[in-house]
XYZ file of C-alpha atoms in Angstrom:
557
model
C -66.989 -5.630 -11.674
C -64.179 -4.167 -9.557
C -62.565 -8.059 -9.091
C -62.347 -11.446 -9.844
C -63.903 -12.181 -6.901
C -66.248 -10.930 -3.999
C -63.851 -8.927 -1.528
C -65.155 -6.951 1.598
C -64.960 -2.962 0.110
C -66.676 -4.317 -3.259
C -69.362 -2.219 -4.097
C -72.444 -4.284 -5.239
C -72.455 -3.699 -9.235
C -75.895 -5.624 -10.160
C -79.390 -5.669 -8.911
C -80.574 -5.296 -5.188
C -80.199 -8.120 -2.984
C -83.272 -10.640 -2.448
C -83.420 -10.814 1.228
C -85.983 -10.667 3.719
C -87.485 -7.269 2.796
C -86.663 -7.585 -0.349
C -88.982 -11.044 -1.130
C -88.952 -12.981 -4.495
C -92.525 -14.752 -4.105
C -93.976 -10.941 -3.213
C -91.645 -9.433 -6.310
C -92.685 -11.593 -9.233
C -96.215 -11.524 -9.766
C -98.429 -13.305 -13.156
C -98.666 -10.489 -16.297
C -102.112 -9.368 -16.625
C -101.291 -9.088 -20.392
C -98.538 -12.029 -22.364
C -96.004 -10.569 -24.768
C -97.570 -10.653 -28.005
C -95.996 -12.230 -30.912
C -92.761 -13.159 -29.670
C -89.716 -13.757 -31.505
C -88.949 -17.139 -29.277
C -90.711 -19.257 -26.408
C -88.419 -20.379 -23.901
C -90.524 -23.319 -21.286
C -88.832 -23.045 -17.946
C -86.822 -20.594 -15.880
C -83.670 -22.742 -14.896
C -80.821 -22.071 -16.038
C -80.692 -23.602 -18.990
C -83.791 -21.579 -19.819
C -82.212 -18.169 -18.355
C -79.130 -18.900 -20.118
C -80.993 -19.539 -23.394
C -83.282 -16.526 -22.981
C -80.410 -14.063 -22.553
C -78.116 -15.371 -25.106
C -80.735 -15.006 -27.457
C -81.649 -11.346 -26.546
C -78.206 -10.504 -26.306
C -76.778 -12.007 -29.528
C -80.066 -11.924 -31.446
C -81.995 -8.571 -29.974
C -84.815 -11.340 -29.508
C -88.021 -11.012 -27.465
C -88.348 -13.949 -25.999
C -91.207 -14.840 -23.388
C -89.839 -16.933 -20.642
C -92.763 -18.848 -19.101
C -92.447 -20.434 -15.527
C -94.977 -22.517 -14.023
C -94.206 -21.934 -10.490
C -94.777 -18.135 -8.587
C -90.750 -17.712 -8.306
C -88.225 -17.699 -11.620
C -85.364 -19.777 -11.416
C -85.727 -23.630 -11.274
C -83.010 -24.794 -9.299
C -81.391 -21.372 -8.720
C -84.555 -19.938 -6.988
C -84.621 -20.101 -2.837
C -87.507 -21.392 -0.768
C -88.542 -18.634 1.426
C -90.038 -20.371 4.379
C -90.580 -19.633 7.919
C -88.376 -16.210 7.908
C -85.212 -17.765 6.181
C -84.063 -18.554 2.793
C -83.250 -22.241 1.731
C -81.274 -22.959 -1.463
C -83.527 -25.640 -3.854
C -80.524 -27.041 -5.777
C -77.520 -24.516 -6.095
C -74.834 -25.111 -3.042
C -71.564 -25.131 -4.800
C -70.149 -24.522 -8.204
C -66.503 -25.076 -9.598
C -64.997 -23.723 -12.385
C -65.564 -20.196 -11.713
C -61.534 -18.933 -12.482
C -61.142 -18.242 -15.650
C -57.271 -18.447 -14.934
C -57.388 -21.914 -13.892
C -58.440 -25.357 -15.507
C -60.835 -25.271 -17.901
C -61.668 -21.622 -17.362
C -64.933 -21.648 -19.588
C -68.144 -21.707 -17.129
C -67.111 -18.499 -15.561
C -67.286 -16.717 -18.664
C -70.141 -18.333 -19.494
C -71.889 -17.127 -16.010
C -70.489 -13.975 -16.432
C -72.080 -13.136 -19.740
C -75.659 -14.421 -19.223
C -75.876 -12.080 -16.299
C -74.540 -9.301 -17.949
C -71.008 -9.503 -15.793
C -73.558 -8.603 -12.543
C -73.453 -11.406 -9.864
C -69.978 -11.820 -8.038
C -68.681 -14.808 -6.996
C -67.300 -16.011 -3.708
C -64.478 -18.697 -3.256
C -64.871 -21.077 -0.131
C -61.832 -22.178 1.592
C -59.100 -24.139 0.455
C -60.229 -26.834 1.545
C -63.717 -26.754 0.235
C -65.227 -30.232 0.977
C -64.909 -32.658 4.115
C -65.821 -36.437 3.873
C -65.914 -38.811 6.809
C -65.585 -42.271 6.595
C -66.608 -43.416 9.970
C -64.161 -41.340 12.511
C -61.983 -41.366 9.205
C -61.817 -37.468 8.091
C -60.589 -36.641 4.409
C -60.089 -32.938 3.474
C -60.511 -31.996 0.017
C -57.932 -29.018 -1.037
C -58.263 -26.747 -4.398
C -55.418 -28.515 -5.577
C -54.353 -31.238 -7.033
C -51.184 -31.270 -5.707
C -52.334 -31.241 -2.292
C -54.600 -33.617 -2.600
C -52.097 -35.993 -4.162
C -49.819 -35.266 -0.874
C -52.111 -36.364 1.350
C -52.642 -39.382 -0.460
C -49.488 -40.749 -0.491
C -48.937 -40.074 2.724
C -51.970 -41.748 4.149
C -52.650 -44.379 0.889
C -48.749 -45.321 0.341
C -48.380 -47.901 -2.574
C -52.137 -47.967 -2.863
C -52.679 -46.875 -6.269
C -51.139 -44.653 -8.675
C -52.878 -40.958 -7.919
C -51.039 -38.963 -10.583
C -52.412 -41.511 -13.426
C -55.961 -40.777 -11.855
C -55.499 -37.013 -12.174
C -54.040 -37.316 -15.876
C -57.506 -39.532 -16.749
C -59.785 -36.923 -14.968
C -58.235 -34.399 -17.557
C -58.135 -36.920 -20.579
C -61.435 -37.978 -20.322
C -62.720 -34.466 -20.161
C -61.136 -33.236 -23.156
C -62.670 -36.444 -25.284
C -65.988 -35.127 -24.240
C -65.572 -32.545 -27.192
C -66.451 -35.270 -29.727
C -69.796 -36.271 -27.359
C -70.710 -32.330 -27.653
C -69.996 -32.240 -31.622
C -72.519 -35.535 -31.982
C -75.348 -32.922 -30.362
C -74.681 -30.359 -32.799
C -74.816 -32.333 -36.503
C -78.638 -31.118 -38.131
C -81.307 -33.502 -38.102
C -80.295 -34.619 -41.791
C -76.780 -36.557 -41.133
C -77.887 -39.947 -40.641
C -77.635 -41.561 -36.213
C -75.390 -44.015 -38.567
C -72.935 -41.378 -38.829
C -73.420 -39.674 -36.132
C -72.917 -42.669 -33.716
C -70.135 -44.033 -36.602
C -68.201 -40.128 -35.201
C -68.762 -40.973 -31.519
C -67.370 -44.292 -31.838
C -64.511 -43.357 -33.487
C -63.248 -40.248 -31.723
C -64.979 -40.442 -28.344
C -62.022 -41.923 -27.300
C -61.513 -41.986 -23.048
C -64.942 -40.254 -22.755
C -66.937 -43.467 -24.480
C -64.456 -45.776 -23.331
C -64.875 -44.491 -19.562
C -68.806 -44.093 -19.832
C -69.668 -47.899 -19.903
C -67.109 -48.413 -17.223
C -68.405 -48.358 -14.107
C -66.694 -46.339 -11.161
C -65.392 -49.086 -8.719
C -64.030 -50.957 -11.606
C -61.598 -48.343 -13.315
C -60.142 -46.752 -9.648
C -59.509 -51.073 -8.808
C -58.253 -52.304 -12.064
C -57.315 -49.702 -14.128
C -55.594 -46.971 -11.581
C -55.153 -49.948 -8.826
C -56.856 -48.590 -6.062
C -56.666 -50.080 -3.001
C -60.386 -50.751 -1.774
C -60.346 -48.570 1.179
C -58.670 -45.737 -1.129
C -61.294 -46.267 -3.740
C -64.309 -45.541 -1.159
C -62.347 -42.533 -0.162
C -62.804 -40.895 -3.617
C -66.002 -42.186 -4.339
C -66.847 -39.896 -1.359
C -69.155 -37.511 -3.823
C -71.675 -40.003 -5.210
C -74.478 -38.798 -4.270
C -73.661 -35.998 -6.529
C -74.004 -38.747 -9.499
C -77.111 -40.131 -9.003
C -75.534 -43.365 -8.732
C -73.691 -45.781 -6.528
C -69.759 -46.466 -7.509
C -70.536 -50.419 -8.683
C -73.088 -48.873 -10.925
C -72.129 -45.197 -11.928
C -70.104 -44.786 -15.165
C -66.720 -43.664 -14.008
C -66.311 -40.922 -16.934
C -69.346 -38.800 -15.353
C -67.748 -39.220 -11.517
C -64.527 -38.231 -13.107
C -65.405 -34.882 -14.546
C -67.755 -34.138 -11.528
C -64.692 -33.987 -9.294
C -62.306 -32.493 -12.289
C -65.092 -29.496 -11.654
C -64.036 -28.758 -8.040
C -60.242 -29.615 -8.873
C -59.104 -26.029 -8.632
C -61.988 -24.901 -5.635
C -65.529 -24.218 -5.497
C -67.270 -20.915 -5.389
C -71.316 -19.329 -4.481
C -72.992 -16.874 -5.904
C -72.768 -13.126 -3.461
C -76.436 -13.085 -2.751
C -77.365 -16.322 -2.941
C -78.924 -18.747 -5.928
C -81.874 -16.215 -6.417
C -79.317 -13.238 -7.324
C -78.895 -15.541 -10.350
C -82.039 -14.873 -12.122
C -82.081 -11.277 -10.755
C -79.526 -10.524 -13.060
C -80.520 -12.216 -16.282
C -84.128 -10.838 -16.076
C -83.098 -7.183 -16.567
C -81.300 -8.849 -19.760
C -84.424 -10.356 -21.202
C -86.719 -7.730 -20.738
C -84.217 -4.878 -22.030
C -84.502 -6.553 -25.690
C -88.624 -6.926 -25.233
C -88.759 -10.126 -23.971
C -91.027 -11.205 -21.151
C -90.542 -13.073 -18.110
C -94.198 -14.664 -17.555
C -94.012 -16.617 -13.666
C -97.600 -18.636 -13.096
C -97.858 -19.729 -16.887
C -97.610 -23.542 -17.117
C -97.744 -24.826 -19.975
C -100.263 -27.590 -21.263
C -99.195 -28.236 -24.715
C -96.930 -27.548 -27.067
C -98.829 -26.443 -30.476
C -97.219 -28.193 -33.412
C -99.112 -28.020 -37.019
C -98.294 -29.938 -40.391
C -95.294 -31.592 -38.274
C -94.367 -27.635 -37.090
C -93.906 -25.745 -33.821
C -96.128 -23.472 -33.718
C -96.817 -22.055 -30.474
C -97.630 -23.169 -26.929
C -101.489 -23.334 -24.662
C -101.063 -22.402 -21.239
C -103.133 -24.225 -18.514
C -105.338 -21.285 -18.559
C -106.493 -21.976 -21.932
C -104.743 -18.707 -23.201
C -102.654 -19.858 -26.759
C -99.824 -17.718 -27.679
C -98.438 -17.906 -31.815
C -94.741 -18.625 -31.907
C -92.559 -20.196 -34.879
C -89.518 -21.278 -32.300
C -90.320 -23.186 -28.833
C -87.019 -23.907 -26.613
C -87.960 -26.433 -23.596
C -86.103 -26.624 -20.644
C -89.101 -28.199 -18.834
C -86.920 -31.443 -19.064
C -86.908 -34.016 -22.533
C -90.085 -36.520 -19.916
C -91.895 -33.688 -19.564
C -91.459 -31.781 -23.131
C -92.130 -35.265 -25.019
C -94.460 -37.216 -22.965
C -96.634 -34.402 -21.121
C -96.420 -31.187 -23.213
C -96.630 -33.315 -26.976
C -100.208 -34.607 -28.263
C -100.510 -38.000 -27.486
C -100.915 -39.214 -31.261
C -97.397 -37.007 -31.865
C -95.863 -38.312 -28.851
C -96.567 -42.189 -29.480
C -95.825 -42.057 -33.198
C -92.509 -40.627 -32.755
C -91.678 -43.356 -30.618
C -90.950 -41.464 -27.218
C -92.964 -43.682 -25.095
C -90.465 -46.816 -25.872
C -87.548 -44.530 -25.523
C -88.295 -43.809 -21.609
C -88.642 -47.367 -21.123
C -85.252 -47.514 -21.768
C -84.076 -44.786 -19.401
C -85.128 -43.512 -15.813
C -85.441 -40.597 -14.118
C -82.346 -39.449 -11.458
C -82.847 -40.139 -7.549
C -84.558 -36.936 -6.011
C -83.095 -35.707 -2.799
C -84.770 -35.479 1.193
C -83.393 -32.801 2.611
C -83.832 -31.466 6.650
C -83.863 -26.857 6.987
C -82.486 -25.878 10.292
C -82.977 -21.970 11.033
C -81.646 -20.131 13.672
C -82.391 -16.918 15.375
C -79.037 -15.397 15.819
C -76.073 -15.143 13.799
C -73.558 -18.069 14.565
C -69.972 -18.704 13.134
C -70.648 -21.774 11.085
C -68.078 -23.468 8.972
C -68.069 -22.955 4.884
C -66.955 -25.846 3.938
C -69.511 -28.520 2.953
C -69.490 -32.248 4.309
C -70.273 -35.145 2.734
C -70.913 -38.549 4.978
C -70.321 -41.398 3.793
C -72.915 -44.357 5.011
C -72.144 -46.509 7.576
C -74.277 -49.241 8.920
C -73.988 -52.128 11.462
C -74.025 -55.347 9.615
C -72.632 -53.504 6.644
C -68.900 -53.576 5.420
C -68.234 -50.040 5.700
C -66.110 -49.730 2.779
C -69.441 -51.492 0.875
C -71.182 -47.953 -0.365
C -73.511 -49.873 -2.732
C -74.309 -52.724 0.209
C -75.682 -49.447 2.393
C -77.153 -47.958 -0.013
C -79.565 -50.748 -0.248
C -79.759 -50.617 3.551
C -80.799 -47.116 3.114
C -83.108 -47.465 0.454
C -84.558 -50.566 0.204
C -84.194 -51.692 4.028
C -85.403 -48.068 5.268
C -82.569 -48.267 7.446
C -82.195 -44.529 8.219
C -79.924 -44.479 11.558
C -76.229 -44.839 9.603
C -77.703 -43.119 6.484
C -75.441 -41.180 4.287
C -75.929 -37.000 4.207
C -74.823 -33.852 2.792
C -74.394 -30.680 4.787
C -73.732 -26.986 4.350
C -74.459 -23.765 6.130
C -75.876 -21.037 3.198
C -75.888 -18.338 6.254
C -72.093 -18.889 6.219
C -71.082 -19.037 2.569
C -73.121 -16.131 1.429
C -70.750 -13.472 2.326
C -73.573 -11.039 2.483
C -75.945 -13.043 4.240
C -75.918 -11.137 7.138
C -76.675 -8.099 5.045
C -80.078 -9.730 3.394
C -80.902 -11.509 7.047
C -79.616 -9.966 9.661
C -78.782 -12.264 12.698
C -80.247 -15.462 11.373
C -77.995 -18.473 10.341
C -79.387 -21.617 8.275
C -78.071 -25.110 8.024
C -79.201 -27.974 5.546
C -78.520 -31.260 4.715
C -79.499 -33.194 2.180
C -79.539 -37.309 1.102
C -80.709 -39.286 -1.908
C -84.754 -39.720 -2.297
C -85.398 -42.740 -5.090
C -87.913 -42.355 -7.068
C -89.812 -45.477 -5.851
C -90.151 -43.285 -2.143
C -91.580 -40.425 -4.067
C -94.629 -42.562 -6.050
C -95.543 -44.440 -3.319
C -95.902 -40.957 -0.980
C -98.314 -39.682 -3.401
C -100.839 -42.377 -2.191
C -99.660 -42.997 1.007
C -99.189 -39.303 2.979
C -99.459 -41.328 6.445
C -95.786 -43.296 4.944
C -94.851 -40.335 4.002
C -95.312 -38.774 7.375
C -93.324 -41.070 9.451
C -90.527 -41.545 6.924
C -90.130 -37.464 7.051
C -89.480 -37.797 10.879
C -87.148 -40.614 10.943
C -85.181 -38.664 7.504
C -85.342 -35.431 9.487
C -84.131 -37.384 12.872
C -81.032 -38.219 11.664
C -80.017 -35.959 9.663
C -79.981 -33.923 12.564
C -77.625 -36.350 14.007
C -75.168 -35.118 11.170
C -75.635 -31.742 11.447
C -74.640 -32.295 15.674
C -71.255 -34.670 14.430
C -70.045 -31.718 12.041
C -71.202 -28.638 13.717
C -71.331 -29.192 17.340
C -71.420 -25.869 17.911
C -75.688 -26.385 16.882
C -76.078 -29.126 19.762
C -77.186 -26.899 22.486
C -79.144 -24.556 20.239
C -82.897 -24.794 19.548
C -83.796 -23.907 15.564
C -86.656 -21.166 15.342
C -87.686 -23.351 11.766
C -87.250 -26.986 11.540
C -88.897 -28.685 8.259
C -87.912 -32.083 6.842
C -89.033 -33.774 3.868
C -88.946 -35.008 0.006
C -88.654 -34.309 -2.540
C -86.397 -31.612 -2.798
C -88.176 -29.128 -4.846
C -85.994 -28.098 -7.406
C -88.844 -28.984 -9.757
C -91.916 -30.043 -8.273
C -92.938 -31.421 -11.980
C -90.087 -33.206 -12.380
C -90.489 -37.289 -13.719
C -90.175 -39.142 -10.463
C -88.956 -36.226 -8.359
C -85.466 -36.205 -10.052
C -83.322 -33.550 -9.129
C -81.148 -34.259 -12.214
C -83.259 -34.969 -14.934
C -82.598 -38.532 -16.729
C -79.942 -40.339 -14.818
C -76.768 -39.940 -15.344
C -76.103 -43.187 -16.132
C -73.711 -45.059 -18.956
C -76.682 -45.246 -21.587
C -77.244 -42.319 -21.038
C -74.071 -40.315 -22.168
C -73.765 -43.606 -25.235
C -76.700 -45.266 -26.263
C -79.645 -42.597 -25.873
C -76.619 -39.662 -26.388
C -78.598 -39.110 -29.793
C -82.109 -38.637 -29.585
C -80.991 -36.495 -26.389
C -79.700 -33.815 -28.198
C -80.735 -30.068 -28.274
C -83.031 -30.317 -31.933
C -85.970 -32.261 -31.689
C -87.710 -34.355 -34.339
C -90.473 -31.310 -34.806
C -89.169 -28.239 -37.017
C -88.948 -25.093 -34.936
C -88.911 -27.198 -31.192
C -85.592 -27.450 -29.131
C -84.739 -28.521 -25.831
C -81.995 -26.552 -23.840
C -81.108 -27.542 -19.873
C -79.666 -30.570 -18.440
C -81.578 -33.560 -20.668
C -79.947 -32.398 -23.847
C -76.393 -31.923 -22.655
C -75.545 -32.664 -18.996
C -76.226 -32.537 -15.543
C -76.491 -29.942 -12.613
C -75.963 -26.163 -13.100
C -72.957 -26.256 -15.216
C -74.116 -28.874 -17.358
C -77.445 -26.916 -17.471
C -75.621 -23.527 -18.419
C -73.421 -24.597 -20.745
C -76.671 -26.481 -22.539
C -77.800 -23.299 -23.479
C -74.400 -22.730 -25.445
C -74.947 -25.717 -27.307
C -78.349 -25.494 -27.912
C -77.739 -21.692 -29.206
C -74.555 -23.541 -31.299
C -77.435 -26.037 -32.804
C -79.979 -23.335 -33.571
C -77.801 -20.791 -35.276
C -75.383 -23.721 -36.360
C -72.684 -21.554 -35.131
C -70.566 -24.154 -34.041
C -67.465 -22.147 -33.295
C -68.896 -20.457 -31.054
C -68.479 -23.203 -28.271
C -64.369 -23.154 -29.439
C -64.250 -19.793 -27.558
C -64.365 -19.474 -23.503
C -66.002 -15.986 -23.922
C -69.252 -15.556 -25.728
């Protein structure tokens, strides 16, 4: 890499561009013949699995067969390719990517499981606009600036330096929370929890107290300024009356110092690791789903495809999800006598998301920035985010509805390179679960609550870019779920919720080693949610395997 960062003269260092003669679902095509005997078998091309796989071949020189289930590697880092234009399933903005600033340890992270190939972009300073009604908040890459604009507009109306010493307090306590998913099988969940209670300090503390309450009581927020910084909620899985306020805390500590996207798009992402993988004999292996994970005498050993085909392997790694790994891939008699079907009683699956594609046939100037919109309905005290959320979900009230919007066309920097004179907006919103079962059976509800999602959404895209208004998309497609993973428990887009219980009381039966020698989950289940979370998984799972626990002390690898 010639810089920190994507400039114009950069020469590209890694792997052609994906692009629209340069297609992933024409590239990747099923192996007529399955690596045989492989040192490890990784389920699931995210990038928890693609981080896993190429740690592993780097560190260990292991072959490793990566199997995907769908045509197109990835997970949530692959890109629809629909209707002429490219449409990110999951990946839209990432923090954390300066190794000079903050916590400085996902870039390096990033950096090594793609061999130092994909470059990075940084968005604008100001990197995220809410609205509040005609309110408009600007998000900076700073603190500090942030923090001005606060008091200025929110004088006396809570303390704003306390919040920002909290968002970095609670982070740092989450190193006991990652310690408690390293500790082998043998130490006792009496100990273990024993540990978490006693030095999980502001990360426990914070996790079974729920957003609204800490910004009111604890930092004294003022209820307007409160709904202000709940602004990114959506990003939770959770409203602010129920999400714990430790997860919304370190979700925003992630974009404190800016947010970046990957030069070339999500897809670039597995375009680099691949290469990795396959240079120490591994495999990747798209098309393979797998139907059951082979254990013997209480033993991994192996996986059966959905073909029928069996492949011999001592060491599984999952990323496929922990539902999916213990409920769908385990024998049933395995599965109910370890207890996993009570456990997911206990615990749902995270809100999926609806999303609406716009695709244009020229090349317009669209912003970078992305914008969130906060809900507002009539009826509905519009500082009451919880109140229209059921409005939203419950009521079907869609005209008011919250939504999330980017242009990819304009934060690739080499967009116009891979699609010449084409531009692409989307915007996304919050699917529940409870939409996506009942659209199963019902495609005719289904149908109708795609147009009125897709309707409005529009209506957001118009208020924030009204340069669009007068233009007519070449591609217009609305619908949910998302995609990310079309296997996914109830359509979740982030695994198991993100809830309280979910970071304390299921913390550790969540944890990277399973109950079943030689099986191991890896990706956002284990650890935590969306791509960081995901990535930095791997590092913890690879931590638990090789119980190489200083390994995570160290920003590089």
């Amino acid at each position: 890499m010639t810089s920190l960062f994507w400039e114009p003269n950069d020469k590209n260092p890694g792997p052609p561009y994906l692009g629209e003669k340069n297609l992933a679902k024409e590239r990747y095509k099923r192996p007529d013949k399955l690596l045989a005997d492989p040192d490890m078998i990784v389920i699931g091309s995210g990038i928890g699995g693609l981080s896993i796989a190429s740690i592993l071949a780097q560190k260990k020189n292991a072959r490793v067969l990566l199997l995907e289930a769908n045509t197109v590697p990835g997970g949530a880092t692959h890109c629809h390719e629909i209707g002429g234009f490219e449409w990110n399933s999951g990946v839209d903005s990432i923090g954390d990517m300066d190794p000079r600033k903050g916590r400085g340890l996902f870039r390096p992270t990033i950096d090594y499981v793609t061999g130092g190939q994909l470059q990075w972009a940084k968005m604008p300073d100001v990197h995220e606009v809410s609205t509040l009604g005609e309110e408009v908040y600007q998000w900076y890459s700073s603190a500090e600036k942030n923090i001005a604009w606060v008091q200025e507009k929110f004088p006396g109306q809570g303390d704003i330096r306390k919040y920002y010493r909290l968002e970095a307090a609670i982070e740092w306590a989450a190193w006991c929370w990652t310690l408690t998913k390293l500790f082998p099988s043998w130490v006792p969940e009496s100990f273990r929890e024993l540990f978490y209670r006693i030095f999980g300090g502001k990360w426990r503390q914070y996790m079974l107290q729920t957003t609204n309450d800490v910004y009111q009581r604890v930092l004294g927020f003022s209820r307007h300024l409160t709904t202000v910084y709940t602004y990114m909620y959506g990003n939770h899985g959770a409203t602010p009356d129920h999400s714990p306020f430790a997860f919304h805390a370190v979700n925003l500590l992630h974009y404190r110092d800016g947010a970046y996207y990957p030069v070339g798009g999500p897809g670039q992402i597995a375009e680099c690791v691949i290469p990795i993988i396959e240079k120490a004999g591994g495999q990747l292996a798209v098309g393979c789903p797998v139907q059951r994970i082979l254990v013997e005498d209480g033993r991994t050993v192996g996986v059966r495809l959905e073909s029928g085909e069996e492949i011999r392997c001592n060491t599984v790694i999952s990323d496929a999800s922990a539902y999916t790994t213990y409920m769908e891939l385990l024998e049933p008699e395995l599965r109910d006598s370890l207890g996993f079907p009570e456990k997911f009683t206990r615990i749902s699956p995270s809100p999926g998301h609806c999303w609406l594609f716009l695709g244009y046939d020229e090349a317009i100037d669209l912003p970078k920035q992305i914008f969130w919109e906060m809900p507002q309905y009539t009826g509905v005290d519009r500082l009451d985010l919880d109140a229209a959320d059921i409005e939203y979900k419950q009521n079907l009230r869609f005209d008011g509805m919250a939504g999330y919007l980017l242009s990819p066309s304009s934060r690739d920097p080499v967009y116009a390179q891979r699609y010449p004179n084409k531009s692409t907006v989307i915007v996304l919103a919050e699917a529940p679960s409870a939409w996506i079962n009942r659209a199963k059976d019902d495609p005719e509800w289904k149908a109708t609550i795609d147009t009125k999602i897709g309707d409005n959404l529009e209506k957001i895209v118009h208020r924030h870019m009204p340069v669009l208004k007068d233009k007519q998309p070449v591609f217009r497609r609305s619908g949910f779920p998302m995609g990310c993973n079309p296997r996914a428990w109830g359509g979740g887009s982030l695994g198991l919720e993100p809830s309280g219980a979910r970071f304390v009381e299921h913390t550790h039966w969540l944890r990277p080693q399973t109950p079943i020698k030689g099986l191991w989950l890896t990706g956002q289940d284990p650890f935590s949610a969306g791509f960081s979370g995901s990535m930095l998984s791997a590092r913890v799972t690879y931590a638990a395997m090789t119980g190489n626990w200083l390994s995570l002390l160290f920003k590089k690898m």
